[in-house]
Structure formats: C-alpha cells, structure tokens
Short mmCIF file of C-alpha atoms in Angstrom, two decimals:
data_model
loop_
_atom_site.label_atom_id
_atom_site.label_comp_id
_atom_site.label_asym_id
_atom_site.label_seq_id
_atom_site.Cartn_x
_atom_site.Cartn_y
_atom_site.Cartn_z
CA MET A 210 4.59 -39.70 19.81
CA HIS A 211 5.73 -38.08 16.64
CA LYS A 212 3.18 -40.28 14.63
CA LEU A 213 0.31 -39.04 16.93
CA TRP A 214 1.09 -35.52 16.37
CA LEU A 215 1.28 -36.11 12.58
CA ALA A 216 -1.98 -37.88 12.48
CA LEU A 217 -3.69 -35.13 14.37
CA LEU A 218 -2.16 -32.37 12.18
CA LEU A 219 -3.48 -34.38 9.10
CA ILE A 220 -6.85 -34.76 10.48
CA CYS A 221 -7.11 -31.10 11.42
CA SER A 222 -5.96 -30.15 7.94
CA LEU A 223 -8.52 -32.28 6.39
CA LEU A 224 -11.26 -30.80 8.46
CA THR A 225 -10.11 -27.34 7.63
CA PHE A 226 -10.19 -27.92 3.88
CA ALA A 227 -13.55 -29.65 4.16
CA ALA A 228 -15.04 -26.66 6.15
CA CYS A 229 -13.77 -24.29 3.47
CA GLY A 230 -15.15 -26.15 0.74
CA GLY A 231 -16.95 -24.67 -2.32
CA ALA A 232 -20.57 -24.38 -1.10
CA ILE A 233 -22.73 -22.29 -3.44
CA SER A 234 -24.86 -19.75 -1.44
CA PRO A 235 -28.43 -19.73 -2.43
CA ALA A 236 -29.97 -16.72 -4.31
CA THR A 237 -31.87 -14.25 -2.00
CA SER A 238 -35.48 -14.32 -1.91
CA THR A 239 -35.70 -11.12 -3.96
CA GLU A 240 -33.46 -12.48 -6.47
CA ALA A 241 -35.17 -15.77 -6.74
CA SER A 242 -38.74 -14.08 -7.02
CA SER A 243 -37.69 -11.49 -9.73
CA PRO A 244 -40.36 -11.98 -12.47
CA ILE A 245 -39.23 -11.81 -16.12
CA VAL A 246 -40.72 -9.55 -18.74
CA HIS A 247 -39.90 -10.86 -22.21
CA MET A 248 -39.26 -8.32 -25.11
CA ASP A 249 -39.52 -9.19 -28.76
CA SER A 250 -38.10 -7.03 -31.49
CA THR A 251 -40.34 -4.17 -30.98
CA SER A 252 -42.58 -4.71 -27.95
CA PHE A 253 -42.98 -6.05 -24.51
CA VAL A 254 -44.37 -9.51 -24.74
CA GLN A 255 -46.84 -8.46 -21.85
CA PRO A 256 -48.00 -4.99 -21.55
CA SER A 257 -48.16 -4.90 -17.74
CA ILE A 258 -46.95 -6.78 -14.62
CA THR A 259 -47.96 -6.74 -11.00
CA ILE A 260 -45.04 -7.24 -8.48
CA HIS A 261 -44.54 -6.65 -4.73
CA LYS A 262 -42.82 -3.89 -2.99
CA GLY A 263 -39.18 -4.63 -2.90
CA GLN A 264 -39.10 -6.82 -6.04
CA ARG A 265 -36.89 -6.16 -9.15
CA ILE A 266 -37.98 -7.02 -12.76
CA ILE A 267 -35.80 -8.79 -15.26
CA LEU A 268 -36.13 -7.53 -18.67
CA SER A 269 -35.17 -10.22 -21.24
CA ALA A 270 -34.55 -9.40 -24.73
CA ASP A 271 -35.60 -12.60 -26.75
CA THR A 272 -34.23 -11.49 -30.16
CA ALA A 273 -31.07 -9.95 -31.46
CA VAL A 274 -32.54 -6.37 -31.35
CA PRO A 275 -31.25 -4.15 -28.62
CA HIS A 276 -33.45 -1.85 -26.45
CA ILE A 277 -32.95 1.21 -24.27
CA ILE A 278 -35.25 1.47 -21.46
CA ALA A 279 -36.13 4.66 -19.50
CA ASN A 280 -38.80 6.04 -17.05
CA GLY A 281 -41.81 7.16 -19.00
CA SER A 282 -44.16 6.29 -21.89
CA TRP A 283 -45.20 6.93 -25.44
CA ASP A 284 -47.85 9.37 -25.85
CA ASN A 285 -49.58 9.28 -29.45
CA GLY A 286 -46.20 8.21 -30.96
CA ALA A 287 -44.04 10.57 -29.06
CA PRO A 288 -41.65 9.81 -26.31
CA LYS A 289 -42.69 11.20 -22.90
CA LYS A 290 -39.85 10.87 -20.21
CA LEU A 291 -41.30 11.01 -16.78
CA LYS A 292 -40.04 9.53 -13.54
CA GLU A 293 -43.18 9.03 -11.34
CA PRO A 294 -42.58 9.64 -7.48
CA GLY A 295 -41.18 6.61 -5.88
CA ALA A 296 -40.13 4.86 -9.08
CA PRO A 297 -36.52 3.61 -9.25
CA GLU A 298 -34.26 5.59 -11.54
CA VAL A 299 -34.31 4.13 -15.12
CA ASN A 300 -32.22 6.32 -17.19
CA ASP A 301 -31.51 4.88 -20.66
CA VAL A 302 -30.61 1.42 -19.45
CA GLN A 303 -29.28 -0.49 -22.70
CA ILE A 304 -30.29 -4.07 -22.96
CA ASN A 305 -28.56 -5.66 -25.97
CA GLY A 306 -30.13 -8.29 -28.01
CA ASN A 307 -30.38 -11.82 -26.55
CA SER A 308 -29.56 -10.49 -23.04
CA GLN A 309 -31.25 -9.51 -19.74
CA GLY A 310 -31.08 -6.41 -17.56
CA ASN A 311 -32.45 -5.89 -13.97
CA ILE A 312 -34.67 -2.85 -13.17
CA GLY A 313 -35.43 -1.81 -9.63
CA PRO A 314 -35.94 -2.63 -6.83
CA PHE A 315 -39.52 -1.05 -6.72
CA THR A 316 -39.72 0.11 -3.10
CA THR A 317 -42.97 2.10 -3.28
CA ALA A 318 -46.48 0.97 -4.08
CA GLY A 319 -47.97 2.43 -7.26
CA THR A 320 -48.23 2.36 -10.94
CA PHE A 321 -45.07 3.21 -12.90
CA GLN A 322 -44.21 3.45 -16.70
CA LEU A 323 -41.21 2.25 -18.52
CA TYR A 324 -40.60 2.50 -22.30
CA CYS A 325 -38.05 1.73 -24.92
CA THR A 326 -36.82 4.90 -26.30
CA ILE A 327 -35.94 3.48 -29.79
CA HIS A 328 -39.10 1.42 -30.41
CA PRO A 329 -42.24 3.60 -30.86
CA ASN A 330 -45.15 2.54 -28.49
CA MET A 331 -43.04 -0.01 -26.74
CA GLN A 332 -43.97 0.55 -23.08
CA LEU A 333 -44.59 -1.47 -19.89
CA THR A 334 -46.75 -0.66 -16.93
CA VAL A 335 -45.48 -1.97 -13.62
CA ILE A 336 -47.98 -2.17 -10.78
CA VAL A 337 -46.41 -2.37 -7.50
CA GLN A 338 -48.46 -3.54 -4.39
#
C-alpha cells in the first residue's frame, strides 16, 4: 500500500512539473504585425508608411547614429513641432544607434507626421487606415 501511494505521488508530481513547463506565449497579433521603418544616419529609408488602426510601428536605427523622434515635421529646414489630433504622443523618443523603438499604437485613422529633431529634413508620414 505504501508503494502504491508513493507511485501515485511521483506520477502526480511529474504531471504537475510537466504542466508548469516553459511554454513560450506567442506574440500578440499587433506585435507580430508591427511594420519596421528603417533609419539610416540622417533619414528614414522610406518617407511614408501605411498601417491599420491599432498598429504600432517599429523604428529601427540601422547605423550607430542616434535619433530623437517627435510629432511634427520639417518646414523649409526649420523644425515644426505639431501633434495632430488622434496621433499618439511622441515626445522626443530617443532611439540610440543600432537599436529599435516602438511608436504607437495609432488608434485613429488619418495622416500623421513624425520627425527627427536632430537631423534636418528627416521626417516620416504615417498613414493610418
């Protein structure tokens, strides 16, 4: 009888450890579908991107040069800080060289401008559908 209880205890313990195993949870659909916008030393590789409501964008600095991203644009070489209605707050987000940063989510349809505050004329248009 003692051996039977010991065997049952061992089986229950093994099942408990197996159930608590290290399963990795999958990325959410928003994370998995976040498009990447690449940045070189002084510009966005693509000047605009179209995304769906609820998505984020990932900004990827592909060089060692840092960037500081904010709502707004460059106007004839002068920075113009402006947060359009419905745009996510992007207030001097620093993306160090060779790293990435998340912007968003963009929850409102429209056209929004982002720019790098330290690189003249470096701006990105985000079109949200």
